[in-house]
Short mmCIF file of C-alpha atoms and ligand atoms in Angstrom, two decimals:
data_model
loop_
_atom_site.label_atom_id
_atom_site.label_comp_id
_atom_site.label_asym_id
_atom_site.label_seq_id
_atom_site.Cartn_x
_atom_site.Cartn_y
_atom_site.Cartn_z
CA MET R 132 0.07 -0.03 0.07
CA THR R 133 1.39 3.50 -0.95
CA LEU R 134 1.00 6.59 1.14
CA THR R 135 -1.35 8.02 -1.07
CA GLU R 136 -3.49 4.81 -1.08
CA ALA R 137 -3.50 4.79 2.79
CA PHE R 138 -4.40 8.52 2.56
CA PHE R 139 -7.46 7.71 0.68
CA THR R 140 -8.34 4.44 2.57
CA VAL R 141 -8.86 6.90 5.60
CA HIS R 142 -10.49 9.63 3.52
CA CYS R 143 -12.92 7.02 2.04
CA ASP R 144 -16.82 6.98 2.42
CA LEU R 145 -17.01 9.95 4.72
CA PRO R 146 -19.84 12.48 4.41
CA ARG R 147 -17.47 15.45 3.72
CA GLU R 148 -13.96 16.03 3.25
CA GLY R 149 -13.76 19.32 5.11
CA PRO R 150 -15.55 21.58 7.55
CA GLY R 151 -19.11 22.90 6.81
CA LEU R 152 -22.50 22.68 7.25
CA PRO R 153 -25.51 22.90 5.17
CA GLU R 154 -26.46 26.45 6.67
CA ASP R 155 -23.05 27.62 5.49
CA VAL R 156 -24.29 27.05 1.94
CA LEU R 157 -27.79 28.43 2.35
CA TRP R 158 -26.43 31.58 3.81
CA THR R 159 -24.19 31.87 0.60
CA LEU R 160 -27.22 31.54 -1.42
CA ASP R 161 -28.84 34.25 0.16
CA VAL R 162 -25.93 36.56 0.24
CA ALA R 163 -25.03 35.89 -3.33
CA GLU R 164 -28.79 36.17 -4.31
CA THR R 165 -28.39 33.19 -6.30
CA PRO R 166 -31.39 32.90 -8.77
CA GLN R 167 -33.63 29.61 -8.73
CA HIS R 168 -32.73 28.73 -12.37
CA ALA R 169 -29.00 29.51 -11.81
CA ARG R 170 -26.07 27.56 -13.12
CA ILE R 171 -23.91 26.74 -10.14
CA CYS R 172 -20.37 24.96 -9.89
CA ASP R 173 -19.25 23.03 -6.87
CA ALA R 174 -15.61 23.30 -7.59
CA ALA R 175 -13.63 20.55 -5.71
CA CYS R 176 -16.86 18.94 -4.72
CA GLY R 177 -15.19 15.96 -2.43
CA PRO R 178 -17.73 13.45 -1.85
CA GLY R 179 -20.69 15.83 -2.61
CA ALA R 180 -22.22 17.00 0.67
CA ASP R 181 -22.53 20.75 -0.59
CA THR R 182 -23.57 19.56 -3.83
CA LEU R 183 -26.45 17.93 -2.73
CA THR R 184 -27.48 20.88 -0.29
CA LEU R 185 -27.11 23.04 -3.25
CA ALA R 186 -29.48 20.97 -5.48
CA GLU R 187 -31.93 20.59 -2.62
CA ALA R 188 -32.00 24.32 -2.24
CA ARG R 189 -32.00 25.15 -5.81
CA PRO R 190 -33.94 22.34 -7.68
CA GLU R 191 -34.30 24.29 -10.93
CA ALA R 192 -30.57 25.00 -11.12
CA ARG R 193 -28.05 23.31 -13.08
CA ILE R 194 -25.25 22.09 -10.97
CA ASP R 195 -21.78 21.08 -12.32
CA ALA R 196 -19.63 19.59 -9.83
CA VAL R 197 -15.64 18.68 -10.53
CA ASP R 198 -13.02 17.09 -8.52
CA LEU R 199 -9.68 15.50 -9.27
CA HIS R 200 -10.45 12.30 -7.30
CA GLN R 201 -12.88 9.97 -9.13
CA PRO R 202 -13.98 8.01 -6.13
CA PHE R 203 -15.25 11.01 -4.52
CA LEU R 204 -16.99 12.03 -7.62
CA ASP R 205 -18.75 8.69 -7.71
CA GLN R 206 -19.62 8.74 -4.12
CA ALA R 207 -21.23 12.42 -4.66
CA GLU R 208 -22.99 11.21 -7.94
CA VAL R 209 -24.78 8.23 -6.09
CA ARG R 210 -25.78 10.97 -3.46
CA CYS R 211 -27.21 13.22 -5.78
CA LYS R 212 -29.16 10.83 -7.76
CA GLY R 213 -32.39 12.35 -8.75
CA HIS R 214 -31.18 15.91 -8.80
CA ARG R 215 -29.74 18.09 -11.78
CA ALA R 216 -26.40 17.84 -10.85
CA ARG R 217 -23.37 16.59 -13.23
CA PHE R 218 -20.05 15.47 -12.07
CA GLU R 219 -16.86 15.52 -13.93
CA GLN R 220 -13.31 14.88 -13.17
CA ARG R 221 -11.39 18.02 -13.92
CA ASP R 222 -8.96 20.56 -12.14
CA TYR R 223 -11.10 23.21 -10.66
CA THR R 224 -8.73 26.03 -12.21
CA ASP R 225 -10.05 24.51 -15.78
CA LEU R 226 -13.95 25.01 -15.63
CA THR R 227 -15.75 25.14 -19.10
CA GLY R 228 -19.03 26.42 -18.03
CA ASP R 229 -20.26 29.94 -16.88
CA TYR R 230 -21.98 30.24 -13.72
CA ASP R 231 -24.02 32.26 -11.39
CA LEU R 232 -22.30 30.76 -8.35
CA ILE R 233 -18.85 29.04 -7.99
CA TRP R 234 -18.81 27.38 -4.62
CA CYS R 235 -15.45 26.12 -3.14
CA ALA R 236 -15.33 24.78 0.24
CA GLY R 237 -11.89 23.89 1.55
CA ALA R 238 -10.02 24.03 -1.68
CA ALA R 239 -8.91 27.43 -2.93
CA TYR R 240 -6.08 27.63 -0.93
CA PHE R 241 -4.30 24.64 -2.40
CA LYS R 242 -3.29 27.07 -5.42
CA GLY R 243 -3.71 30.11 -3.58
CA PHE R 244 -6.99 31.96 -3.61
CA GLU R 245 -5.69 34.74 -5.91
CA THR R 246 -4.87 32.23 -8.63
CA VAL R 247 -8.18 30.31 -8.27
CA LEU R 248 -10.34 33.21 -8.21
CA ASP R 249 -8.35 34.77 -11.53
CA ALA R 250 -9.40 31.47 -13.25
CA TRP R 251 -12.95 31.78 -12.37
CA ARG R 252 -13.17 35.68 -13.19
CA ASN R 253 -14.15 34.97 -16.81
CA ARG R 254 -16.45 31.91 -15.83
CA LEU R 255 -19.05 34.06 -13.95
CA LEU R 256 -22.27 35.27 -15.63
CA PRO R 257 -23.20 38.85 -15.18
CA GLY R 258 -23.78 39.51 -11.51
CA GLY R 259 -22.15 35.93 -10.51
CA CYS R 260 -20.09 35.14 -7.50
CA VAL R 261 -17.70 33.10 -5.84
CA ALA R 262 -17.93 31.59 -2.44
CA PHE R 263 -14.89 29.92 -0.91
CA SER R 264 -13.79 29.02 2.60
CA GLU R 265 -9.96 29.84 3.60
CA PRO R 266 -7.99 28.87 6.56
CA ALA R 267 -7.74 32.03 9.02
CA TRP R 268 -6.45 33.13 12.16
CA VAL R 269 -9.54 33.87 14.56
CA SER R 270 -7.38 35.96 16.80
CA GLU R 271 -4.05 37.73 16.31
CA PRO R 272 -1.58 36.97 17.42
CA PRO R 273 -2.80 33.50 16.94
CA SER R 274 -2.83 30.87 19.98
CA PRO R 275 -0.45 28.32 20.17
CA GLU R 276 -2.79 25.64 19.72
CA ALA R 277 -3.96 27.22 16.29
CA GLN R 278 -0.34 27.53 15.12
CA ALA R 279 0.11 24.04 15.81
CA PHE R 280 -2.83 22.88 14.09
CA TRP R 281 -2.08 24.94 10.97
CA ARG R 282 1.73 24.33 11.03
CA ALA R 283 1.43 22.26 7.84
CA GLU R 284 -0.04 24.87 5.84
CA GLY R 285 2.60 27.45 6.69
CA HIS R 286 1.62 31.22 6.64
CA LEU R 287 -2.02 31.90 7.61
CA GLU R 288 -3.83 35.52 8.00
CA GLY R 289 -6.31 36.97 9.82
CA LEU R 290 -9.64 38.67 8.39
CA PRO R 291 -8.10 42.18 7.65
CA ALA R 292 -5.16 40.75 5.94
CA LEU R 293 -7.46 38.48 3.80
CA SER R 294 -9.85 41.05 3.00
CA LYS R 295 -7.13 43.59 1.76
CA ARG R 296 -5.60 41.00 -0.48
CA LEU R 297 -9.27 40.31 -1.87
CA GLY R 298 -9.54 44.18 -2.53
CA GLU R 299 -6.08 44.27 -4.27
CA ALA R 300 -6.86 41.16 -6.56
CA GLY R 301 -9.88 42.94 -7.64
CA TRP R 302 -12.86 41.42 -5.57
CA HIS R 303 -15.59 43.12 -3.79
CA VAL R 304 -16.45 41.07 -0.58
CA LEU R 305 -20.46 40.77 -0.39
CA GLY R 306 -20.15 38.71 2.99
CA GLN R 307 -18.13 36.89 5.36
CA ARG R 308 -18.76 34.15 7.84
CA TRP R 309 -16.85 32.19 10.35
CA LEU R 310 -16.72 28.40 10.19
CA ILE R 311 -15.91 27.44 13.87
CA GLY R 312 -16.95 24.44 15.84
CA ALA R 313 -19.91 22.80 14.59
CA PRO R 314 -18.76 22.81 11.02
CA TRP R 315 -15.51 21.09 11.90
CA ALA R 316 -17.38 18.49 14.07
CA ALA R 317 -19.40 17.73 10.82
CA TYR R 318 -15.99 16.96 9.23
CA TYR R 319 -14.11 15.31 12.30
CA THR R 320 -16.77 13.30 13.99
CA PRO R 321 -17.38 10.59 11.09
CA MET R 322 -13.54 10.80 10.53
CA GLN R 323 -13.07 9.72 14.18
CA ALA R 324 -15.45 6.65 13.63
CA ARG R 325 -13.54 5.76 10.50
CA LEU R 326 -10.32 5.98 12.40
CA ASP R 327 -11.61 3.71 15.16
CA VAL R 328 -12.66 1.06 12.75
CA LEU R 329 -9.48 1.18 10.97
CA ARG R 330 -7.45 0.76 14.10
CA ALA R 331 -9.68 -2.30 15.12
CA SER R 332 -8.88 -3.93 11.80
CA GLU R 333 -5.06 -4.30 12.34
CA PRO R 334 -3.94 -2.01 9.47
CA ASN R 335 -0.42 -2.53 7.83
CA GLU R 336 2.39 -0.01 8.84
CA THR R 337 1.56 2.38 5.98
CA LEU R 338 -1.97 2.64 6.79
CA ALA R 339 -1.43 2.61 10.67
CA ALA R 340 0.70 5.88 9.89
CA ALA R 341 -2.03 7.36 8.02
CA VAL R 342 -4.61 6.66 10.96
CA ASP R 343 -2.02 8.24 13.35
CA GLU R 344 -1.49 11.31 11.16
CA ALA R 345 -5.44 11.91 10.91
CA GLN R 346 -5.63 11.33 14.54
CA ARG R 347 -3.22 13.80 15.53
CA GLU R 348 -5.02 16.29 13.32
CA ILE R 349 -8.24 15.70 14.93
CA ASP R 350 -6.60 15.85 18.53
CA ALA R 351 -5.11 19.09 17.47
CA TRP R 352 -8.44 20.54 16.55
CA ARG R 353 -10.02 19.38 19.91
CA ALA R 354 -7.40 21.18 21.75
CA ALA R 355 -8.69 24.38 20.67
CA PRO R 356 -11.95 23.92 18.69
CA ASP R 357 -13.03 27.91 19.18
CA GLN R 358 -9.47 28.86 17.79
CA ILE R 359 -9.39 26.83 14.55
CA ALA R 360 -11.50 28.36 11.69
CA TYR R 361 -12.24 28.85 7.90
CA SER R 362 -13.63 32.23 6.98
CA LEU R 363 -16.38 31.56 4.25
CA PHE R 364 -16.29 34.63 1.71
CA VAL R 365 -18.75 35.51 -0.78
CA VAL R 366 -17.08 37.67 -3.48
CA ARG R 367 -17.95 39.20 -6.74
CA PRO R 368 -15.63 40.98 -9.27
CA ALA R 369 -15.20 44.72 -8.02
C1 SAM F 13 -10.61 19.52 1.71
S1 SAM F 13 -11.30 18.63 0.19
C2 SAM F 13 -13.05 19.43 0.16
C3 SAM F 13 -14.07 18.51 -0.69
C4 SAM F 13 -15.38 19.40 -0.59
N1 SAM F 13 -15.47 20.57 -0.90
C5 SAM F 13 -16.06 19.19 0.92
O1 SAM F 13 -16.14 20.23 1.63
O2 SAM F 13 -16.43 18.23 1.33
C6 SAM F 13 -10.51 19.29 -1.00
C7 SAM F 13 -10.93 18.56 -2.19
O3 SAM F 13 -10.27 19.31 -3.45
C8 SAM F 13 -9.99 18.19 -4.45
N2 SAM F 13 -9.10 18.74 -5.30
C9 SAM F 13 -7.63 19.20 -4.95
N3 SAM F 13 -7.15 19.80 -5.90
C10 SAM F 13 -8.04 20.05 -6.82
C11 SAM F 13 -7.85 20.48 -8.21
N4 SAM F 13 -6.83 21.11 -8.71
N5 SAM F 13 -8.99 20.44 -9.02
C12 SAM F 13 -10.09 19.97 -8.43
N6 SAM F 13 -10.17 19.36 -7.18
C13 SAM F 13 -9.20 19.41 -6.56
C14 SAM F 13 -9.62 17.02 -3.65
O4 SAM F 13 -9.83 15.89 -4.42
C15 SAM F 13 -10.82 17.28 -2.49
O5 SAM F 13 -11.95 16.42 -2.89
#
């Protein structure tokens, strides 16, 4: 078993692959004033938790969901059966459609949000918006627990610096919302259950290491759940 296989054995059959709740999606649809017949993209949809919320909240909309990892797309497709959602294995900076809303939970920072927003600027229909969640310091200076949790991500910023960068990149912030506590529990509670099952299955060394790494992440979050946050932004070209 390779390290990648071990990682995806841990991250398999989870309801979602990052922090978030349906109410965060519903808040975004309100702030962005996304029309009923909208064209929506779930960029980096993972196993489709938010795709389903989008489809249920906007049953007349056309939803395209993209991700690089085909097993997530398969899981999402099963979950959204009967809804107007299409799934495609595609890099999220290489979209082909035009959208009223591009939703991106927990993935814009992989490439840097300026790069990703740049790629999406010309994929927005008139009045269209992007919503994305970004790791952020809740308070500054950040607590030692928050620094420990985010160590692997390198440099993080607080809300003023992130908002300034968005403005400099030519984006107007329509709304901002913190994802703290419950949205993270929605991600980590099922993952903890999966880790417990995998540990009981006498995993090989590679898988045991992946389980331990995921456990360290959950434990680091548990050490300061009120200090670990994503900031959800709804933005529109300025
Ligand atoms: C933290 S997960 C979030 C998934 C989902 N949005 C959610 O909240 O459950 C990040 C996702 O980004 C996908 N991903 C990473 N790089 C990508 C890229 N360049 N294009 C499309 N998807 C990508 C991964 O496969 C993974 O599903």
